[in-house]
PDB file of C-alpha atoms in Angstrom:
ATOM      1  CA  MET A  60      -8.136  68.331  -4.654  1.00  0.00           C
ATOM      2  CA  ASP A  61      -9.602  66.416  -1.723  1.00  0.00           C
ATOM      3  CA  ASN A  62     -11.780  63.330  -2.200  1.00  0.00           C
ATOM      4  CA  ASP A  63     -15.068  65.034  -1.231  1.00  0.00           C
ATOM      5  CA  SER A  64     -14.621  67.902  -3.693  1.00  0.00           C
ATOM      6  CA  TYR A  65     -13.814  65.567  -6.563  1.00  0.00           C
ATOM      7  CA  LEU A  66     -16.780  63.285  -5.793  1.00  0.00           C
ATOM      8  CA  LEU A  67     -19.119  66.293  -5.651  1.00  0.00           C
ATOM      9  CA  LEU A  68     -18.046  67.197  -9.177  1.00  0.00           C
ATOM     10  CA  LEU A  69     -18.746  63.648 -10.354  1.00  0.00           C
ATOM     11  CA  LEU A  70     -22.079  63.117  -8.591  1.00  0.00           C
ATOM     12  CA  SER A  71     -23.544  66.531  -9.431  1.00  0.00           C
ATOM     13  CA  ASP A  72     -23.330  65.803 -13.171  1.00  0.00           C
ATOM     14  CA  GLY A  73     -26.829  66.171 -14.573  1.00  0.00           C
ATOM     15  CA  ASN A  74     -26.135  63.550 -17.238  1.00  0.00           C
ATOM     16  CA  LEU A  75     -25.721  60.647 -14.806  1.00  0.00           C
ATOM     17  CA  PRO A  76     -28.273  57.890 -15.541  1.00  0.00           C
ATOM     18  CA  THR A  77     -30.067  58.054 -12.197  1.00  0.00           C
ATOM     19  CA  GLY A  78     -33.659  58.152 -13.456  1.00  0.00           C
ATOM     20  CA  SER A  79     -34.394  61.667 -12.199  1.00  0.00           C
ATOM     21  CA  PHE A  80     -35.612  62.860 -15.616  1.00  0.00           C
ATOM     22  CA  VAL A  81     -38.746  60.697 -15.416  1.00  0.00           C
ATOM     23  CA  SER A  82     -39.929  62.060 -12.064  1.00  0.00           C
ATOM     24  CA  SER A  83     -41.462  65.418 -11.137  1.00  0.00           C
ATOM     25  CA  SER A  84     -41.996  64.399  -7.482  1.00  0.00           C
ATOM     26  CA  GLY A  85     -45.617  65.524  -7.658  1.00  0.00           C
ATOM     27  CA  LEU A  86     -44.995  68.904  -9.330  1.00  0.00           C
ATOM     28  CA  GLU A  87     -46.873  67.974 -12.518  1.00  0.00           C
ATOM     29  CA  SER A  88     -49.917  66.853 -10.547  1.00  0.00           C
ATOM     30  CA  TYR A  89     -49.682  69.983  -8.382  1.00  0.00           C
ATOM     31  CA  LEU A  90     -49.817  72.226 -11.427  1.00  0.00           C
ATOM     32  CA  LYS A  91     -52.505  70.218 -13.235  1.00  0.00           C
ATOM     33  CA  HIS A  92     -54.779  70.416 -10.183  1.00  0.00           C
ATOM     34  CA  GLY A  93     -54.651  74.208 -10.320  1.00  0.00           C
ATOM     35  CA  PHE A  94     -52.938  74.941  -7.030  1.00  0.00           C
ATOM     36  CA  PRO A  95     -50.909  77.906  -8.369  1.00  0.00           C
ATOM     37  CA  LEU A  96     -54.214  79.757  -8.843  1.00  0.00           C
ATOM     38  CA  ILE A  97     -55.156  79.262  -5.197  1.00  0.00           C
ATOM     39  CA  PHE A  98     -52.264  81.218  -3.708  1.00  0.00           C
ATOM     40  CA  PRO A  99     -52.378  85.034  -3.880  1.00  0.00           C
ATOM     41  CA  ASP A 100     -49.542  86.849  -5.592  1.00  0.00           C
ATOM     42  CA  LEU A 101     -46.485  87.314  -3.386  1.00  0.00           C
ATOM     43  CA  VAL A 102     -44.989  90.797  -3.099  1.00  0.00           C
ATOM     44  CA  SER A 103     -41.246  91.102  -2.603  1.00  0.00           C
ATOM     45  CA  SER A 104     -41.281  94.775  -1.649  1.00  0.00           C
ATOM     46  CA  GLN A 105     -43.967  97.049  -0.229  1.00  0.00           C
ATOM     47  CA  SER A 106     -45.306  99.891  -2.308  1.00  0.00           C
ATOM     48  CA  THR A 107     -44.176 103.448  -1.427  1.00  0.00           C
ATOM     49  CA  SER A 108     -44.550 106.743  -3.171  1.00  0.00           C
ATOM     50  CA  GLN A 109     -41.118 106.286  -4.776  1.00  0.00           C
ATOM     51  CA  GLN A 110     -41.117 102.498  -5.285  1.00  0.00           C
ATOM     52  CA  PRO A 111     -43.561 100.505  -7.423  1.00  0.00           C
ATOM     53  CA  VAL A 112     -44.864  97.137  -6.317  1.00  0.00           C
ATOM     54  CA  ILE A 113     -42.660  94.277  -7.573  1.00  0.00           C
ATOM     55  CA  GLN A 114     -44.632  91.092  -8.089  1.00  0.00           C
ATOM     56  CA  ILE A 115     -43.153  87.635  -8.509  1.00  0.00           C
ATOM     57  CA  PRO A 116     -44.226  86.013 -11.807  1.00  0.00           C
ATOM     58  CA  GLN A 117     -46.847  83.337 -11.226  1.00  0.00           C
ATOM     59  CA  GLY A 118     -44.732  80.502 -12.673  1.00  0.00           C
ATOM     60  CA  ILE A 119     -41.800  81.309 -10.400  1.00  0.00           C
ATOM     61  CA  GLN A 120     -44.117  81.786  -7.431  1.00  0.00           C
ATOM     62  CA  ALA A 121     -45.855  78.442  -7.956  1.00  0.00           C
ATOM     63  CA  THR A 122     -42.541  76.636  -8.398  1.00  0.00           C
ATOM     64  CA  LEU A 123     -41.034  78.183  -5.269  1.00  0.00           C
ATOM     65  CA  VAL A 124     -44.057  77.381  -3.109  1.00  0.00           C
ATOM     66  CA  PHE A 125     -43.921  73.755  -4.194  1.00  0.00           C
ATOM     67  CA  ILE A 126     -40.138  73.413  -3.826  1.00  0.00           C
ATOM     68  CA  GLU A 127     -40.148  74.884  -0.323  1.00  0.00           C
ATOM     69  CA  GLN A 128     -42.888  72.563   0.931  1.00  0.00           C
ATOM     70  CA  SER A 129     -41.734  69.475  -0.948  1.00  0.00           C
ATOM     71  CA  LEU A 130     -38.055  69.861  -0.022  1.00  0.00           C
ATOM     72  CA  ALA A 131     -38.823  70.294   3.681  1.00  0.00           C
ATOM     73  CA  ALA A 132     -41.106  67.242   3.695  1.00  0.00           C
ATOM     74  CA  TYR A 133     -38.639  65.137   1.722  1.00  0.00           C
ATOM     75  CA  ALA A 134     -35.770  66.078   4.032  1.00  0.00           C
ATOM     76  CA  ARG A 135     -37.696  65.110   7.174  1.00  0.00           C
ATOM     77  CA  LEU A 136     -38.751  61.751   5.735  1.00  0.00           C
ATOM     78  CA  SER A 137     -35.763  60.703   3.619  1.00  0.00           C
ATOM     79  CA  LEU A 138     -32.620  62.312   5.035  1.00  0.00           C
ATOM     80  CA  PRO A 139     -32.596  60.128   8.197  1.00  0.00           C
ATOM     81  CA  PHE A 140     -32.366  57.028   5.998  1.00  0.00           C
ATOM     82  CA  VAL A 141     -29.468  58.522   4.040  1.00  0.00           C
ATOM     83  CA  SER A 142     -27.675  59.384   7.286  1.00  0.00           C
ATOM     84  CA  ASP A 143     -28.184  56.057   9.033  1.00  0.00           C
ATOM     85  CA  THR A 144     -27.342  53.973   5.975  1.00  0.00           C
ATOM     86  CA  HIS A 145     -24.148  55.940   5.439  1.00  0.00           C
ATOM     87  CA  SER A 146     -23.178  55.696   9.126  1.00  0.00           C
ATOM     88  CA  LEU A 147     -23.837  51.977   9.164  1.00  0.00           C
ATOM     89  CA  ILE A 148     -21.436  51.220   6.316  1.00  0.00           C
ATOM     90  CA  VAL A 149     -18.736  53.641   7.451  1.00  0.00           C
ATOM     91  CA  ASN A 150     -18.772  52.737  11.151  1.00  0.00           C
ATOM     92  CA  GLU A 151     -19.386  48.993  11.030  1.00  0.00           C
ATOM     93  CA  THR A 152     -16.259  48.071   9.085  1.00  0.00           C
ATOM     94  CA  ALA A 153     -15.759  44.873  11.093  1.00  0.00           C
ATOM     95  CA  ALA A 154     -19.228  43.530  10.281  1.00  0.00           C
ATOM     96  CA  THR A 155     -19.638  40.953   7.548  1.00  0.00           C
ATOM     97  CA  ASN A 156     -21.470  41.846   4.363  1.00  0.00           C
ATOM     98  CA  GLU A 157     -24.245  39.415   5.321  1.00  0.00           C
ATOM     99  CA  LYS A 158     -24.984  41.333   8.516  1.00  0.00           C
ATOM    100  CA  LEU A 159     -24.723  44.671   6.739  1.00  0.00           C
ATOM    101  CA  LEU A 160     -27.144  43.449   4.083  1.00  0.00           C
ATOM    102  CA  VAL A 161     -29.730  42.506   6.723  1.00  0.00           C
ATOM    103  CA  ALA A 162     -29.403  45.973   8.268  1.00  0.00           C
ATOM    104  CA  LEU A 163     -29.745  47.692   4.872  1.00  0.00           C
ATOM    105  CA  GLN A 164     -32.902  45.730   4.182  1.00  0.00           C
ATOM    106  CA  SER A 165     -34.288  46.848   7.554  1.00  0.00           C
ATOM    107  CA  PHE A 166     -33.716  50.509   6.623  1.00  0.00           C
ATOM    108  CA  ASP A 167     -35.208  49.956   3.187  1.00  0.00           C
ATOM    109  CA  GLN A 168     -38.332  48.228   4.475  1.00  0.00           C
ATOM    110  CA  ARG A 169     -38.877  50.922   7.094  1.00  0.00           C
ATOM    111  CA  TYR A 170     -38.781  53.566   4.349  1.00  0.00           C
ATOM    112  CA  GLU A 171     -41.222  51.512   2.259  1.00  0.00           C
ATOM    113  CA  ALA A 172     -43.641  51.464   5.194  1.00  0.00           C
ATOM    114  CA  MET A 173     -43.318  55.205   5.796  1.00  0.00           C
ATOM    115  CA  THR A 174     -43.828  56.232   2.161  1.00  0.00           C
ATOM    116  CA  LEU A 175     -47.560  56.822   1.955  1.00  0.00           C
ATOM    117  CA  ASN A 176     -48.399  56.654  -1.752  1.00  0.00           C
ATOM    118  CA  HIS A 177     -47.586  54.216  -4.518  1.00  0.00           C
ATOM    119  CA  ILE A 178     -46.475  56.902  -6.984  1.00  0.00           C
ATOM    120  CA  THR A 179     -43.646  58.066  -4.742  1.00  0.00           C
ATOM    121  CA  ARG A 180     -42.662  54.470  -3.996  1.00  0.00           C
ATOM    122  CA  ARG A 181     -42.506  53.659  -7.695  1.00  0.00           C
ATOM    123  CA  ALA A 182     -40.233  56.608  -8.527  1.00  0.00           C
ATOM    124  CA  SER A 183     -38.019  56.043  -5.493  1.00  0.00           C
ATOM    125  CA  LYS A 184     -37.435  52.384  -6.350  1.00  0.00           C
ATOM    126  CA  ALA A 185     -36.642  53.157  -9.989  1.00  0.00           C
ATOM    127  CA  GLN A 186     -34.081  55.807  -9.042  1.00  0.00           C
ATOM    128  CA  GLY A 187     -32.604  53.662  -6.259  1.00  0.00           C
ATOM    129  CA  VAL A 188     -31.743  50.682  -8.414  1.00  0.00           C
ATOM    130  CA  ALA A 189     -30.440  53.061 -11.100  1.00  0.00           C
ATOM    131  CA  LEU A 190     -27.955  54.442  -8.551  1.00  0.00           C
ATOM    132  CA  LEU A 191     -26.681  50.992  -7.661  1.00  0.00           C
ATOM    133  CA  THR A 192     -26.325  50.120 -11.332  1.00  0.00           C
ATOM    134  CA  LEU A 193     -24.410  53.365 -11.833  1.00  0.00           C
ATOM    135  CA  PHE A 194     -21.996  52.378  -9.085  1.00  0.00           C
ATOM    136  CA  SER A 195     -21.478  48.846 -10.399  1.00  0.00           C
ATOM    137  CA  LYS A 196     -20.908  49.930 -14.000  1.00  0.00           C
ATOM    138  CA  GLY A 197     -19.454  53.411 -13.619  1.00  0.00           C
ATOM    139  CA  PHE A 198     -17.790  53.816 -10.235  1.00  0.00           C
ATOM    140  CA  SER A 199     -16.535  50.333  -9.328  1.00  0.00           C
ATOM    141  CA  LEU A 200     -12.790  49.680  -9.211  1.00  0.00           C
ATOM    142  CA  PRO A 201     -11.614  48.077 -12.494  1.00  0.00           C
ATOM    143  CA  ASN A 202      -9.100  45.237 -12.458  1.00  0.00           C
ATOM    144  CA  TRP A 203      -6.505  47.215 -14.371  1.00  0.00           C
ATOM    145  CA  SER A 204      -6.469  50.028 -11.768  1.00  0.00           C
ATOM    146  CA  ALA A 205      -3.638  48.270  -9.889  1.00  0.00           C
ATOM    147  CA  SER A 206      -1.299  49.561 -12.602  1.00  0.00           C
ATOM    148  CA  PHE A 207      -1.950  53.137 -11.456  1.00  0.00           C
ATOM    149  CA  VAL A 208      -0.752  53.217  -7.842  1.00  0.00           C
ATOM    150  CA  GLY A 209      -1.040  56.768  -6.553  1.00  0.00           C
ATOM    151  CA  GLU A 210       2.153  58.776  -6.053  1.00  0.00           C
ATOM    152  CA  GLY A 211       3.413  58.546  -2.477  1.00  0.00           C
ATOM    153  CA  THR A 212       1.252  55.473  -1.758  1.00  0.00           C
ATOM    154  CA  SER A 213       2.954  52.251  -0.752  1.00  0.00           C
ATOM    155  CA  GLU A 214       1.889  48.932  -2.214  1.00  0.00           C
ATOM    156  CA  ARG A 215       0.682  47.809   1.228  1.00  0.00           C
ATOM    157  CA  GLU A 216      -1.511  50.905   1.665  1.00  0.00           C
ATOM    158  CA  GLU A 217      -2.859  50.467  -1.837  1.00  0.00           C
ATOM    159  CA  SER A 218      -3.584  46.793  -1.138  1.00  0.00           C
ATOM    160  CA  ILE A 219      -5.550  47.631   2.025  1.00  0.00           C
ATOM    161  CA  HIS A 220      -7.497  50.348   0.200  1.00  0.00           C
ATOM    162  CA  THR A 221      -8.269  48.009  -2.707  1.00  0.00           C
ATOM    163  CA  ALA A 222      -9.452  45.231  -0.370  1.00  0.00           C
ATOM    164  CA  HIS A 223     -11.789  47.676   1.397  1.00  0.00           C
ATOM    165  CA  ARG A 224     -13.185  48.918  -1.908  1.00  0.00           C
ATOM    166  CA  LYS A 225     -13.729  45.365  -3.116  1.00  0.00           C
ATOM    167  CA  LYS A 226     -15.670  44.555   0.068  1.00  0.00           C
ATOM    168  CA  LEU A 227     -17.909  47.598  -0.457  1.00  0.00           C
ATOM    169  CA  GLU A 228     -18.434  46.704  -4.105  1.00  0.00           C
ATOM    170  CA  ALA A 229     -19.446  43.180  -3.096  1.00  0.00           C
ATOM    171  CA  LEU A 230     -21.938  44.676  -0.628  1.00  0.00           C
ATOM    172  CA  VAL A 231     -23.435  46.913  -3.323  1.00  0.00           C
ATOM    173  CA  ASP A 232     -23.756  43.946  -5.698  1.00  0.00           C
ATOM    174  CA  ALA A 233     -25.384  41.829  -2.980  1.00  0.00           C
ATOM    175  CA  PHE A 234     -27.839  44.600  -2.141  1.00  0.00           C
ATOM    176  CA  LYS A 235     -28.700  45.079  -5.806  1.00  0.00           C
ATOM    177  CA  SER A 236     -29.240  41.329  -6.214  1.00  0.00           C
ATOM    178  CA  SER A 237     -31.589  41.268  -3.228  1.00  0.00           C
ATOM    179  CA  ILE A 238     -33.595  44.049  -4.872  1.00  0.00           C
ATOM    180  CA  ARG A 239     -33.774  42.094  -8.136  1.00  0.00           C
ATOM    181  CA  ARG A 240     -35.016  39.039  -6.222  1.00  0.00           C
ATOM    182  CA  GLY A 241     -37.753  41.124  -4.572  1.00  0.00           C
ATOM    183  CA  GLU A 242     -36.369  40.726  -1.057  1.00  0.00           C
ATOM    184  CA  THR A 243     -36.187  44.497  -0.508  1.00  0.00           C
ATOM    185  CA  PRO A 244     -37.648  47.499  -2.396  1.00  0.00           C
ATOM    186  CA  GLY A 245     -34.399  49.399  -3.090  1.00  0.00           C
ATOM    187  CA  HIS A 246     -35.516  52.942  -2.311  1.00  0.00           C
ATOM    188  CA  LEU A 247     -33.517  55.998  -3.325  1.00  0.00           C
ATOM    189  CA  PRO A 248     -32.475  57.261   0.174  1.00  0.00           C
ATOM    190  CA  THR A 249     -31.089  53.863   1.183  1.00  0.00           C
ATOM    191  CA  CYS A 250     -29.296  53.396  -2.123  1.00  0.00           C
ATOM    192  CA  TRP A 251     -27.891  56.924  -1.984  1.00  0.00           C
ATOM    193  CA  GLY A 252     -26.452  56.249   1.464  1.00  0.00           C
ATOM    194  CA  VAL A 253     -24.914  53.019   0.173  1.00  0.00           C
ATOM    195  CA  LEU A 254     -23.477  54.707  -2.914  1.00  0.00           C
ATOM    196  CA  THR A 255     -21.891  57.671  -1.137  1.00  0.00           C
ATOM    197  CA  ALA A 256     -20.508  55.529   1.697  1.00  0.00           C
ATOM    198  CA  ALA A 257     -18.986  53.110  -0.824  1.00  0.00           C
ATOM    199  CA  LEU A 258     -17.360  56.070  -2.598  1.00  0.00           C
ATOM    200  CA  LEU A 259     -16.035  57.343   0.768  1.00  0.00           C
ATOM    201  CA  LEU A 260     -17.910  60.641   0.515  1.00  0.00           C
ATOM    202  CA  SER A 261     -18.410  62.210   3.951  1.00  0.00           C
ATOM    203  CA  LYS A 262     -21.860  62.005   5.533  1.00  0.00           C
ATOM    204  CA  GLU A 263     -22.251  65.795   5.665  1.00  0.00           C
ATOM    205  CA  ARG A 264     -21.540  66.169   1.959  1.00  0.00           C
ATOM    206  CA  SER A 265     -23.800  63.221   1.197  1.00  0.00           C
ATOM    207  CA  GLN A 266     -26.692  64.905   3.019  1.00  0.00           C
ATOM    208  CA  GLN A 267     -26.147  68.242   1.307  1.00  0.00           C
ATOM    209  CA  LEU A 268     -25.817  66.765  -2.172  1.00  0.00           C
ATOM    210  CA  PHE A 269     -28.864  64.545  -1.685  1.00  0.00           C
ATOM    211  CA  LEU A 270     -31.158  67.515  -1.023  1.00  0.00           C
ATOM    212  CA  PHE A 271     -29.465  69.718  -3.621  1.00  0.00           C
ATOM    213  CA  LEU A 272     -30.071  67.132  -6.352  1.00  0.00           C
ATOM    214  CA  TYR A 273     -33.694  66.751  -5.255  1.00  0.00           C
ATOM    215  CA  ALA A 274     -34.260  70.510  -5.485  1.00  0.00           C
ATOM    216  CA  ARG A 275     -32.474  70.666  -8.832  1.00  0.00           C
ATOM    217  CA  SER A 276     -34.644  67.860 -10.199  1.00  0.00           C
ATOM    218  CA  LEU A 277     -37.753  69.854  -9.232  1.00  0.00           C
ATOM    219  CA  LEU A 278     -36.435  72.872 -11.133  1.00  0.00           C
ATOM    220  CA  SER A 279     -35.622  70.652 -14.108  1.00  0.00           C
ATOM    221  CA  ALA A 280     -39.195  69.335 -14.054  1.00  0.00           C
ATOM    222  CA  ALA A 281     -40.529  72.900 -13.831  1.00  0.00           C
ATOM    223  CA  ILE A 282     -38.615  73.798 -17.011  1.00  0.00           C
ATOM    224  CA  ARG A 283     -40.091  70.839 -18.880  1.00  0.00           C
ATOM    225  CA  LEU A 284     -43.553  71.780 -17.593  1.00  0.00           C
ATOM    226  CA  ASN A 285     -42.984  75.335 -18.917  1.00  0.00           C
ATOM    227  CA  THR A 286     -43.619  77.116 -15.609  1.00  0.00           C
ATOM    228  CA  ILE A 287     -40.154  78.690 -15.581  1.00  0.00           C
ATOM    229  CA  GLY A 288     -37.341  79.092 -18.084  1.00  0.00           C
ATOM    230  CA  PRO A 289     -33.795  77.704 -17.883  1.00  0.00           C
ATOM    231  CA  TYR A 290     -32.272  81.062 -16.896  1.00  0.00           C
ATOM    232  CA  ALA A 291     -34.838  81.606 -14.143  1.00  0.00           C
ATOM    233  CA  SER A 292     -34.098  78.085 -12.932  1.00  0.00           C
ATOM    234  CA  GLN A 293     -30.402  78.910 -12.542  1.00  0.00           C
ATOM    235  CA  GLN A 294     -31.242  82.140 -10.731  1.00  0.00           C
ATOM    236  CA  LEU A 295     -33.476  80.289  -8.287  1.00  0.00           C
ATOM    237  CA  LEU A 296     -30.899  77.552  -7.781  1.00  0.00           C
ATOM    238  CA  LEU A 297     -28.194  80.077  -6.916  1.00  0.00           C
ATOM    239  CA  HIS A 298     -30.069  82.744  -4.966  1.00  0.00           C
ATOM    240  CA  VAL A 299     -33.124  81.062  -3.404  1.00  0.00           C
ATOM    241  CA  VAL A 300     -32.815  77.276  -3.285  1.00  0.00           C
ATOM    242  CA  LYS A 301     -29.404  77.443  -1.596  1.00  0.00           C
ATOM    243  CA  GLY A 302     -30.971  78.797   1.588  1.00  0.00           C
ATOM    244  CA  MET A 303     -33.716  76.180   1.513  1.00  0.00           C
ATOM    245  CA  VAL A 304     -31.221  73.332   1.195  1.00  0.00           C
ATOM    246  CA  GLU A 305     -29.039  74.689   3.999  1.00  0.00           C
ATOM    247  CA  ARG A 306     -32.054  75.127   6.295  1.00  0.00           C
ATOM    248  CA  ASP A 307     -33.439  71.646   5.692  1.00  0.00           C
ATOM    249  CA  VAL A 308     -30.045  69.967   6.078  1.00  0.00           C
ATOM    250  CA  SER A 309     -29.587  71.824   9.362  1.00  0.00           C
ATOM    251  CA  ASN A 310     -33.063  70.854  10.576  1.00  0.00           C
ATOM    252  CA  CYS A 311     -32.897  67.174   9.634  1.00  0.00           C
ATOM    253  CA  SER A 312     -29.236  66.143   9.671  1.00  0.00           C
ATOM    254  CA  SER A 313     -29.543  64.816  13.230  1.00  0.00           C
ATOM    255  CA  VAL A 314     -32.881  63.011  12.736  1.00  0.00           C
ATOM    256  CA  ARG A 315     -32.525  59.220  12.873  1.00  0.00           C
ATOM    257  CA  THR A 316     -34.609  56.337  11.543  1.00  0.00           C
ATOM    258  CA  GLY A 317     -35.002  54.485  14.842  1.00  0.00           C
ATOM    259  CA  VAL A 318     -33.722  51.266  13.254  1.00  0.00           C
ATOM    260  CA  THR A 319     -31.033  49.875  15.548  1.00  0.00           C
ATOM    261  CA  GLU A 320     -29.556  47.056  13.469  1.00  0.00           C
ATOM    262  CA  LEU A 321     -25.811  46.683  14.146  1.00  0.00           C
ATOM    263  CA  THR A 322     -25.535  50.208  15.564  1.00  0.00           C
ATOM    264  CA  ARG A 323     -25.102  50.794  19.259  1.00  0.00           C
ATOM    265  CA  SER A 324     -25.102  54.574  18.838  1.00  0.00           C
ATOM    266  CA  HIS A 325     -28.740  54.776  17.687  1.00  0.00           C
ATOM    267  CA  ARG A 326     -31.464  55.159  20.299  1.00  0.00           C
ATOM    268  CA  ALA A 327     -33.467  51.966  20.602  1.00  0.00           C
ATOM    269  CA  LEU A 328     -37.226  52.435  20.497  1.00  0.00           C
ATOM    270  CA  PRO A 329     -39.325  50.816  23.220  1.00  0.00           C
ATOM    271  CA  THR A 330     -41.113  47.723  21.980  1.00  0.00           C
ATOM    272  CA  PRO A 331     -44.907  48.192  22.252  1.00  0.00           C
ATOM    273  CA  ALA A 332     -47.069  45.533  23.786  1.00  0.00           C
ATOM    274  CA  PRO A 333     -48.886  43.230  21.312  1.00  0.00           C
ATOM    275  CA  LEU A 334     -51.874  44.829  19.576  1.00  0.00           C
ATOM    276  CA  GLN A 335     -51.075  48.212  21.171  1.00  0.00           C
ATOM    277  CA  GLU A 336     -49.871  51.334  19.416  1.00  0.00           C
ATOM    278  CA  ASP A 337     -46.793  53.088  20.775  1.00  0.00           C
ATOM    279  CA  TRP A 338     -48.225  56.620  20.813  1.00  0.00           C
ATOM    280  CA  THR A 339     -44.975  58.165  22.090  1.00  0.00           C
ATOM    281  CA  ARG A 340     -43.616  57.768  18.558  1.00  0.00           C
ATOM    282  CA  LEU A 341     -46.074  60.427  17.353  1.00  0.00           C
ATOM    283  CA  GLU A 342     -44.527  63.008  19.687  1.00  0.00           C
ATOM    284  CA  ALA A 343     -40.886  62.278  18.834  1.00  0.00           C
ATOM    285  CA  ASN A 344     -38.966  65.055  17.078  1.00  0.00           C
ATOM    286  CA  ASP A 345     -35.969  62.918  16.184  1.00  0.00           C
ATOM    287  CA  LEU A 346     -37.694  60.384  13.933  1.00  0.00           C
ATOM    288  CA  PRO A 347     -38.764  60.493  10.254  1.00  0.00           C
ATOM    289  CA  ALA A 348     -42.221  61.894   9.567  1.00  0.00           C
ATOM    290  CA  THR A 349     -44.511  63.044   6.791  1.00  0.00           C
ATOM    291  CA  THR A 350     -45.004  66.792   7.250  1.00  0.00           C
ATOM    292  CA  TRP A 351     -46.939  67.774   4.094  1.00  0.00           C
ATOM    293  CA  PRO A 352     -50.118  65.674   3.746  1.00  0.00           C
ATOM    294  CA  LEU A 353     -51.373  67.784   0.827  1.00  0.00           C
ATOM    295  CA  GLY A 354     -48.268  66.887  -1.148  1.00  0.00           C
ATOM    296  CA  GLU A 355     -48.907  63.186  -0.530  1.00  0.00           C
ATOM    297  CA  ILE A 356     -52.483  63.491  -1.804  1.00  0.00           C
ATOM    298  CA  ILE A 357     -51.414  65.428  -4.899  1.00  0.00           C
ATOM    299  CA  ALA A 358     -48.651  62.953  -5.708  1.00  0.00           C
ATOM    300  CA  ALA A 359     -51.028  60.008  -5.273  1.00  0.00           C
ATOM    301  CA  ARG A 360     -53.353  61.480  -7.928  1.00  0.00           C
ATOM    302  CA  HIS A 361     -50.624  61.676 -10.585  1.00  0.00           C
ATOM    303  CA  ASP A 362     -51.851  58.666 -12.584  1.00  0.00           C
ATOM    304  CA  LEU A 363     -55.380  60.139 -12.770  1.00  0.00           C
ATOM    305  CA  GLN A 364     -54.266  62.862 -15.172  1.00  0.00           C
ATOM    306  CA  HIS A 365     -55.452  62.403 -18.764  1.00  0.00           C
ATOM    307  CA  SER A 366     -52.038  63.324 -20.164  1.00  0.00           C
ATOM    308  CA  ARG A 367     -48.692  63.158 -18.410  1.00  0.00           C
ATOM    309  CA  ILE A 368     -45.082  64.061 -19.172  1.00  0.00           C
ATOM    310  CA  PHE A 369     -43.566  62.339 -16.131  1.00  0.00           C
ATOM    311  CA  ASN A 370     -44.042  58.940 -14.549  1.00  0.00           C
ATOM    312  CA  SER A 371     -44.499  60.482 -11.128  1.00  0.00           C
TER     313      SER A 371
END
């Protein structure tokens, strides 16, 4: 089994302590504000003399409408930070951890500035630091692993691999410490890029798994909110959500953050004159953006609910 396949099995485990169970990503607020009642019933097949009209149940319809909009918006805003963080760590192997840490903080602070509401920021930071803790405690290389040198691997090759892993682990620990000291927020997309790069998961698989887990967490929240059942959730995940994830990965996999720290391959943005806005940024199609303003407003109103299941 290749490394990517094995890591996908590990990282897709729903029992990993990544904090996703406390977040609905705005779905709870969306339902509480009555938006499912606003949309007319969707019809999957037209009525004929031989065929009756087949209507989608309202709970499934409401969940699908939210997942489609939320996943597309999340991919456009967050996936560039996953991609650039991953590329930074994989490509800049000669850079010191100090320089890499400065670059990671630049990505993280840019995401903080582009996240428009405090509810989303709060959930993202909680899940981000949980990922780094998971790596340090669950995926780091233990000292006794030297006793299990892989078959067909020389001691020199194993030594080089171990030294590289130790450097990445030191970077993860340094990044986590900077979050604890309040020097950087520690958002989920940045931490996910760090985690998957440190585990040597390919960037393409990292992008796909990132959006898949986001969509799955929305379905998990929908089950707890009693809009769909567990069997319907699995049906949606297999037959409907797959296409959404593939489409959004395809649309956003080449979008970049615009942060150019340590990376010569990224396009440098022109520096605007003092006190002047660089309006060309608003027309760029290759930069992160918020594409669903309604979702931002709904998510920002989460704490105004009288009773809540989720923290966001």
